[in-house]
Amino acid sequence: LFAIFAFATCGGYSGGLRLSVDCANKSESDLSIDIAFAYPFRLHQVNFDAPTCEGKHRETLSLIGDFSSSAEFFVTIAVFAFLYSLAATVVYIFFQNKYRENNRGPLIDFIVTVVFSFLWLVSSSAWAKGLSDVKIATDPDEVLLLMSACKHQSNKCLPVRSPVMSSLNTSVVFGFLNFILWAGNIWFVFKETGWHSSVQRHPPDTMEKQASSYNQGGYNQDSYGPTGGYNQPGSYGQVDEYGQSQSYGQSAPTSFTNQI
């Protein structure tokens, strides 16, 4: 739905402006000069006639600028996003098992979602700049400067009607809303991939490996006991019945034992 609103408000636009040229000689005046333009905004191809206020001679002028690239790029992304969303909805509902088979469906869906998020940002930004230029090129005050009759102070040139750009402004808003929608959807598609489950399993595996390394190391083993260390009985200088102490972890001399 957001994609439909985006390309419909831009691709279906048509507007126009009206100018008035009041010559010093009233018979040469033209108080209703209509200039119409539409998508894809190739304004340099929009021609109109204007009086020169020098007899009955009229001049043919055209608007300035070609903004079709940004407008068509925006509409193209919107149309393809709509088609992909429609196809993905059908797959989600009717082919869920096929979608999850070999994890291929979620991975493709994730990659396409990331790509569309980037394209929405780029196309919306480009079209926002293009729309700003369209507004300047179709400003009645700017168009009046193109007419030779308006360069003489004796003639009065006035704007009668300015073009209505509300739908084009709406298209830019929907473009950035689509970017937010698709960018936020990245997380939900990522959860369907195997990468999310592997990331969740990784921290417990790491903790188990660390715990096993401590258990296999010298902390829980009797590493000090078997080598005559701190866990052996009589390792702390025992005193025999004659009051003589033995060395740490060593037995009494043989000759002394025989004497006992």
mmCIF file of C-alpha atoms in Angstrom:
data_model
loop_
_atom_site.group_PDB
_atom_site.id
_atom_site.type_symbol
_atom_site.label_atom_id
_atom_site.label_comp_id
_atom_site.label_asym_id
_atom_site.label_seq_id
_atom_site.Cartn_x
_atom_site.Cartn_y
_atom_site.Cartn_z
ATOM 1 C CA LEU A 1 0.000 0.000 0.000
ATOM 2 C CA PHE A 2 2.806 2.434 0.825
ATOM 3 C CA ALA A 3 4.470 1.682 -2.511
ATOM 4 C CA ILE A 4 1.191 2.251 -4.364
ATOM 5 C CA PHE A 5 0.742 5.651 -2.732
ATOM 6 C CA ALA A 6 4.341 6.546 -3.574
ATOM 7 C CA PHE A 7 4.234 5.891 -7.319
ATOM 8 C CA ALA A 8 0.596 6.968 -7.752
ATOM 9 C CA THR A 9 1.118 10.433 -6.272
ATOM 10 C CA CYS A 10 4.216 10.999 -8.389
ATOM 11 C CA GLY A 11 3.566 9.142 -11.635
ATOM 12 C CA GLY A 12 -0.001 10.358 -11.971
ATOM 13 C CA TYR A 13 0.754 14.050 -11.482
ATOM 14 C CA SER A 14 -0.272 16.752 -13.938
ATOM 15 C CA GLY A 15 -0.361 20.444 -13.155
ATOM 16 C CA GLY A 16 -0.023 23.848 -14.629
ATOM 17 C CA LEU A 17 0.325 27.565 -14.069
ATOM 18 C CA ARG A 18 -1.233 30.658 -15.572
ATOM 19 C CA LEU A 19 0.435 33.985 -16.340
ATOM 20 C CA SER A 20 -0.786 37.395 -17.407
ATOM 21 C CA VAL A 21 1.026 39.862 -19.684
ATOM 22 C CA ASP A 22 -0.596 43.297 -19.864
ATOM 23 C CA CYS A 23 1.089 45.285 -22.625
ATOM 24 C CA ALA A 24 1.100 49.053 -22.885
ATOM 25 C CA ASN A 25 -0.925 48.526 -26.025
ATOM 26 C CA LYS A 26 -3.917 46.658 -24.639
ATOM 27 C CA SER A 27 -4.659 44.974 -27.938
ATOM 28 C CA GLU A 28 -1.389 43.091 -27.722
ATOM 29 C CA SER A 29 -1.965 41.831 -24.177
ATOM 30 C CA ASP A 30 -2.566 38.226 -23.178
ATOM 31 C CA LEU A 31 -4.067 37.890 -19.728
ATOM 32 C CA SER A 32 -4.344 34.095 -19.735
ATOM 33 C CA ILE A 33 -1.179 32.217 -20.661
ATOM 34 C CA ASP A 34 -1.613 28.601 -19.563
ATOM 35 C CA ILE A 35 1.415 26.340 -19.170
ATOM 36 C CA ALA A 36 0.745 22.666 -18.433
ATOM 37 C CA PHE A 37 3.317 20.066 -17.395
ATOM 38 C CA ALA A 38 3.217 16.536 -16.010
ATOM 39 C CA TYR A 39 5.259 13.493 -15.070
ATOM 40 C CA PRO A 40 8.082 12.727 -15.943
ATOM 41 C CA PHE A 41 8.865 16.474 -15.782
ATOM 42 C CA ARG A 42 10.829 17.009 -18.960
ATOM 43 C CA LEU A 43 10.197 20.700 -18.633
ATOM 44 C CA HIS A 44 12.489 21.702 -21.481
ATOM 45 C CA GLN A 45 9.949 20.070 -23.804
ATOM 46 C CA VAL A 46 7.051 22.155 -22.443
ATOM 47 C CA ASN A 47 6.484 25.005 -24.890
ATOM 48 C CA PHE A 48 4.163 28.003 -24.673
ATOM 49 C CA ASP A 49 3.505 31.214 -26.599
ATOM 50 C CA ALA A 50 3.828 34.636 -25.064
ATOM 51 C CA PRO A 51 3.240 38.131 -26.491
ATOM 52 C CA THR A 52 6.208 40.384 -27.124
ATOM 53 C CA CYS A 53 4.138 43.572 -26.869
ATOM 54 C CA GLU A 54 5.656 44.612 -30.196
ATOM 55 C CA GLY A 55 2.774 44.328 -32.576
ATOM 56 C CA LYS A 56 1.061 41.018 -33.054
ATOM 57 C CA HIS A 57 4.293 39.094 -32.944
ATOM 58 C CA ARG A 58 4.466 36.284 -30.356
ATOM 59 C CA GLU A 59 7.443 34.286 -29.149
ATOM 60 C CA THR A 60 7.655 30.607 -28.378
ATOM 61 C CA LEU A 61 9.351 29.772 -25.100
ATOM 62 C CA SER A 62 9.922 26.643 -23.049
ATOM 63 C CA LEU A 63 10.443 25.878 -19.414
ATOM 64 C CA ILE A 64 13.923 25.100 -18.130
ATOM 65 C CA GLY A 65 15.191 21.758 -16.868
ATOM 66 C CA ASP A 66 14.835 18.002 -17.275
ATOM 67 C CA PHE A 67 14.019 16.204 -14.026
ATOM 68 C CA SER A 68 12.802 12.949 -15.493
ATOM 69 C CA SER A 69 15.713 10.845 -14.220
ATOM 70 C CA SER A 70 14.997 11.282 -10.523
ATOM 71 C CA ALA A 71 11.219 11.061 -10.995
ATOM 72 C CA GLU A 72 11.355 7.906 -13.130
ATOM 73 C CA PHE A 73 13.889 6.287 -10.810
ATOM 74 C CA PHE A 74 11.600 6.924 -7.846
ATOM 75 C CA VAL A 75 8.529 5.547 -9.621
ATOM 76 C CA THR A 76 10.446 2.495 -10.880
ATOM 77 C CA ILE A 77 11.614 1.563 -7.376
ATOM 78 C CA ALA A 78 8.076 2.026 -6.069
ATOM 79 C CA VAL A 79 6.586 -0.236 -8.755
ATOM 80 C CA PHE A 80 9.147 -2.998 -8.242
ATOM 81 C CA ALA A 81 8.750 -2.767 -4.464
ATOM 82 C CA PHE A 82 4.998 -3.173 -4.884
ATOM 83 C CA LEU A 83 5.427 -6.214 -7.145
ATOM 84 C CA TYR A 84 7.937 -7.854 -4.801
ATOM 85 C CA SER A 85 5.739 -7.208 -1.769
ATOM 86 C CA LEU A 86 2.798 -8.773 -3.565
ATOM 87 C CA ALA A 87 4.837 -11.832 -4.581
ATOM 88 C CA ALA A 88 6.317 -12.203 -1.085
ATOM 89 C CA THR A 89 2.846 -12.073 0.467
ATOM 90 C CA VAL A 90 1.693 -14.928 -1.759
ATOM 91 C CA VAL A 91 4.763 -16.978 -0.825
ATOM 92 C CA TYR A 92 4.299 -16.302 2.905
ATOM 93 C CA ILE A 93 0.688 -17.467 2.815
ATOM 94 C CA PHE A 94 0.644 -20.353 0.339
ATOM 95 C CA PHE A 95 4.256 -21.586 0.119
ATOM 96 C CA GLN A 96 5.516 -21.342 3.693
ATOM 97 C CA ASN A 97 7.137 -24.789 3.664
ATOM 98 C CA LYS A 98 8.865 -24.127 0.356
ATOM 99 C CA TYR A 99 9.987 -20.752 1.697
ATOM 100 C CA ARG A 100 11.761 -22.313 4.687
ATOM 101 C CA GLU A 101 13.286 -25.200 2.746
ATOM 102 C CA ASN A 102 17.106 -25.167 2.976
ATOM 103 C CA ASN A 103 16.854 -21.669 4.486
ATOM 104 C CA ARG A 104 17.158 -20.301 0.950
ATOM 105 C CA GLY A 105 13.915 -18.339 0.987
ATOM 106 C CA PRO A 106 14.683 -16.289 4.130
ATOM 107 C CA LEU A 107 18.205 -15.519 2.915
ATOM 108 C CA ILE A 108 16.956 -14.249 -0.455
ATOM 109 C CA ASP A 109 14.213 -12.299 1.281
ATOM 110 C CA PHE A 110 16.749 -10.733 3.638
ATOM 111 C CA ILE A 111 19.078 -9.652 0.827
ATOM 112 C CA VAL A 112 16.247 -8.202 -1.258
ATOM 113 C CA THR A 113 14.895 -6.308 1.754
ATOM 114 C CA VAL A 114 18.287 -4.722 2.419
ATOM 115 C CA VAL A 115 18.640 -3.746 -1.251
ATOM 116 C CA PHE A 116 15.164 -2.206 -1.397
ATOM 117 C CA SER A 117 15.801 -0.276 1.815
ATOM 118 C CA PHE A 118 18.896 1.272 0.276
ATOM 119 C CA LEU A 119 17.128 2.000 -3.019
ATOM 120 C CA TRP A 120 14.209 3.652 -1.237
ATOM 121 C CA LEU A 121 16.594 5.958 0.591
ATOM 122 C CA VAL A 122 18.502 6.875 -2.571
ATOM 123 C CA SER A 123 15.447 7.328 -4.793
ATOM 124 C CA SER A 124 13.518 9.336 -2.210
ATOM 125 C CA SER A 125 16.466 11.637 -1.619
ATOM 126 C CA ALA A 126 17.003 12.099 -5.362
ATOM 127 C CA TRP A 127 13.333 12.791 -5.981
ATOM 128 C CA ALA A 128 13.174 15.256 -3.076
ATOM 129 C CA LYS A 129 15.997 17.212 -4.710
ATOM 130 C CA GLY A 130 14.340 16.881 -8.128
ATOM 131 C CA LEU A 131 11.025 18.130 -6.760
ATOM 132 C CA SER A 132 12.749 21.163 -5.282
ATOM 133 C CA ASP A 133 14.174 21.964 -8.707
ATOM 134 C CA VAL A 134 10.772 21.426 -10.350
ATOM 135 C CA LYS A 135 9.208 23.921 -7.985
ATOM 136 C CA ILE A 136 11.829 26.505 -8.890
ATOM 137 C CA ALA A 137 11.525 25.887 -12.634
ATOM 138 C CA THR A 138 7.723 26.179 -12.542
ATOM 139 C CA ASP A 139 7.581 29.170 -10.226
ATOM 140 C CA PRO A 140 5.482 31.799 -12.085
ATOM 141 C CA ASP A 141 7.865 34.573 -11.099
ATOM 142 C CA GLU A 142 10.767 32.640 -12.610
ATOM 143 C CA VAL A 143 8.839 31.875 -15.793
ATOM 144 C CA LEU A 144 7.935 35.536 -16.259
ATOM 145 C CA LEU A 145 11.633 36.362 -16.423
ATOM 146 C CA LEU A 146 11.855 34.294 -19.615
ATOM 147 C CA MET A 147 9.502 36.636 -21.488
ATOM 148 C CA SER A 148 10.990 39.552 -23.339
ATOM 149 C CA ALA A 149 7.842 41.652 -22.801
ATOM 150 C CA CYS A 150 8.317 41.466 -19.038
ATOM 151 C CA LYS A 151 11.708 43.153 -19.299
ATOM 152 C CA HIS A 152 10.049 46.500 -20.100
ATOM 153 C CA GLN A 153 8.571 48.404 -17.202
ATOM 154 C CA SER A 154 5.743 49.706 -19.358
ATOM 155 C CA ASN A 155 4.305 46.191 -19.522
ATOM 156 C CA LYS A 156 2.765 44.486 -16.496
ATOM 157 C CA CYS A 157 3.464 40.787 -16.005
ATOM 158 C CA LEU A 158 1.678 39.021 -13.176
ATOM 159 C CA PRO A 159 1.237 35.408 -12.008
ATOM 160 C CA VAL A 160 -2.404 34.325 -12.083
ATOM 161 C CA ARG A 161 -2.207 30.753 -10.784
ATOM 162 C CA SER A 162 0.649 28.731 -9.345
ATOM 163 C CA PRO A 163 0.933 24.943 -9.772
ATOM 164 C CA VAL A 164 -0.381 22.772 -6.947
ATOM 165 C CA MET A 165 2.401 20.525 -5.645
ATOM 166 C CA SER A 166 0.634 18.846 -2.720
ATOM 167 C CA SER A 167 0.538 15.397 -4.331
ATOM 168 C CA LEU A 168 4.243 15.597 -5.210
ATOM 169 C CA ASN A 169 5.053 16.551 -1.630
ATOM 170 C CA THR A 170 3.030 13.540 -0.529
ATOM 171 C CA SER A 171 5.034 11.282 -2.823
ATOM 172 C CA VAL A 172 8.280 12.360 -1.147
ATOM 173 C CA VAL A 173 6.781 11.688 2.286
ATOM 174 C CA PHE A 174 5.666 8.222 1.222
ATOM 175 C CA GLY A 175 9.110 7.592 -0.239
ATOM 176 C CA PHE A 176 10.816 8.110 3.101
ATOM 177 C CA LEU A 177 8.048 6.207 4.901
ATOM 178 C CA ASN A 178 8.764 3.282 2.607
ATOM 179 C CA PHE A 179 12.436 3.494 3.523
ATOM 180 C CA ILE A 180 11.579 3.378 7.247
ATOM 181 C CA LEU A 181 9.171 0.494 6.652
ATOM 182 C CA TRP A 182 11.643 -1.607 4.674
ATOM 183 C CA ALA A 183 14.599 -0.783 6.930
ATOM 184 C CA GLY A 184 12.596 -1.773 10.000
ATOM 185 C CA ASN A 185 11.555 -4.974 8.268
ATOM 186 C CA ILE A 186 15.205 -6.037 7.946
ATOM 187 C CA TRP A 187 15.218 -7.225 11.554
ATOM 188 C CA PHE A 188 12.117 -9.387 11.158
ATOM 189 C CA VAL A 189 13.449 -10.997 7.983
ATOM 190 C CA PHE A 190 16.841 -11.525 9.637
ATOM 191 C CA LYS A 191 15.151 -13.496 12.422
ATOM 192 C CA GLU A 192 13.881 -15.967 9.815
ATOM 193 C CA THR A 193 17.392 -16.733 8.570
ATOM 194 C CA GLY A 194 19.804 -19.233 10.048
ATOM 195 C CA TRP A 195 22.184 -16.412 10.946
ATOM 196 C CA HIS A 196 19.962 -15.281 13.796
ATOM 197 C CA SER A 197 19.858 -18.737 15.412
ATOM 198 C CA SER A 198 23.619 -19.168 15.030
ATOM 199 C CA VAL A 199 24.243 -15.828 16.701
ATOM 200 C CA GLN A 200 21.991 -16.844 19.579
ATOM 201 C CA ARG A 201 23.841 -20.165 20.045
ATOM 202 C CA HIS A 202 27.294 -18.661 19.916
ATOM 203 C CA PRO A 203 27.509 -17.058 23.375
ATOM 204 C CA PRO A 204 26.456 -20.226 25.310
ATOM 205 C CA ASP A 205 28.969 -22.308 23.327
ATOM 206 C CA THR A 206 31.691 -19.855 24.215
ATOM 207 C CA MET A 207 30.826 -20.002 27.910
ATOM 208 C CA GLU A 208 30.792 -23.802 27.852
ATOM 209 C CA LYS A 209 34.223 -23.883 26.234
ATOM 210 C CA GLN A 210 35.594 -21.503 28.820
ATOM 211 C CA ALA A 211 34.086 -23.550 31.661
ATOM 212 C CA SER A 212 35.523 -26.780 30.275
ATOM 213 C CA SER A 213 38.952 -25.187 29.937
ATOM 214 C CA TYR A 214 38.884 -24.246 33.616
ATOM 215 C CA ASN A 215 37.769 -27.726 34.635
ATOM 216 C CA GLN A 216 40.479 -29.382 32.567
ATOM 217 C CA GLY A 217 43.122 -26.997 33.835
ATOM 218 C CA GLY A 218 44.800 -26.803 37.219
ATOM 219 C CA TYR A 219 41.956 -25.271 39.195
ATOM 220 C CA ASN A 220 39.817 -28.342 39.893
ATOM 221 C CA GLN A 221 42.409 -31.100 39.520
ATOM 222 C CA ASP A 222 44.591 -32.347 42.343
ATOM 223 C CA SER A 223 47.642 -31.071 40.569
ATOM 224 C CA TYR A 224 49.344 -30.230 43.809
ATOM 225 C CA GLY A 225 48.519 -33.522 45.551
ATOM 226 C CA PRO A 226 50.170 -36.258 43.476
ATOM 227 C CA THR A 227 53.488 -34.449 43.241
ATOM 228 C CA GLY A 228 53.980 -34.168 46.947
ATOM 229 C CA GLY A 229 52.464 -30.716 47.279
ATOM 230 C CA TYR A 230 49.906 -29.236 49.604
ATOM 231 C CA ASN A 231 47.351 -32.049 49.643
ATOM 232 C CA GLN A 232 49.638 -34.835 50.932
ATOM 233 C CA PRO A 233 49.525 -35.731 54.585
ATOM 234 C CA GLY A 234 52.654 -34.920 56.482
ATOM 235 C CA SER A 235 53.821 -32.418 53.931
ATOM 236 C CA TYR A 236 54.033 -29.541 56.403
ATOM 237 C CA GLY A 237 57.069 -30.558 58.516
ATOM 238 C CA GLN A 238 55.847 -33.304 60.837
ATOM 239 C CA VAL A 239 57.536 -33.687 64.231
ATOM 240 C CA ASP A 240 58.430 -37.194 65.381
ATOM 241 C CA GLU A 241 58.632 -38.478 68.940
ATOM 242 C CA TYR A 242 62.251 -37.232 69.315
ATOM 243 C CA GLY A 243 61.196 -33.685 68.520
ATOM 244 C CA GLN A 244 62.987 -33.531 65.195
ATOM 245 C CA SER A 245 61.089 -32.159 62.258
ATOM 246 C CA GLN A 246 60.993 -33.640 58.795
ATOM 247 C CA SER A 247 61.424 -31.660 55.628
ATOM 248 C CA TYR A 248 58.425 -30.697 53.462
ATOM 249 C CA GLY A 249 56.998 -33.745 51.779
ATOM 250 C CA GLN A 250 60.127 -35.896 52.410
ATOM 251 C CA SER A 251 60.380 -39.045 54.540
ATOM 252 C CA ALA A 252 62.867 -39.490 57.443
ATOM 253 C CA PRO A 253 66.356 -40.875 56.684
ATOM 254 C CA THR A 254 66.642 -44.640 56.619
ATOM 255 C CA SER A 255 69.358 -44.785 59.223
ATOM 256 C CA PHE A 256 67.328 -42.734 61.651
ATOM 257 C CA THR A 257 64.316 -44.978 61.116
ATOM 258 C CA ASN A 258 66.346 -48.057 61.827
ATOM 259 C CA GLN A 259 67.529 -46.543 65.070
ATOM 260 C CA ILE A 260 63.933 -46.016 66.131
#
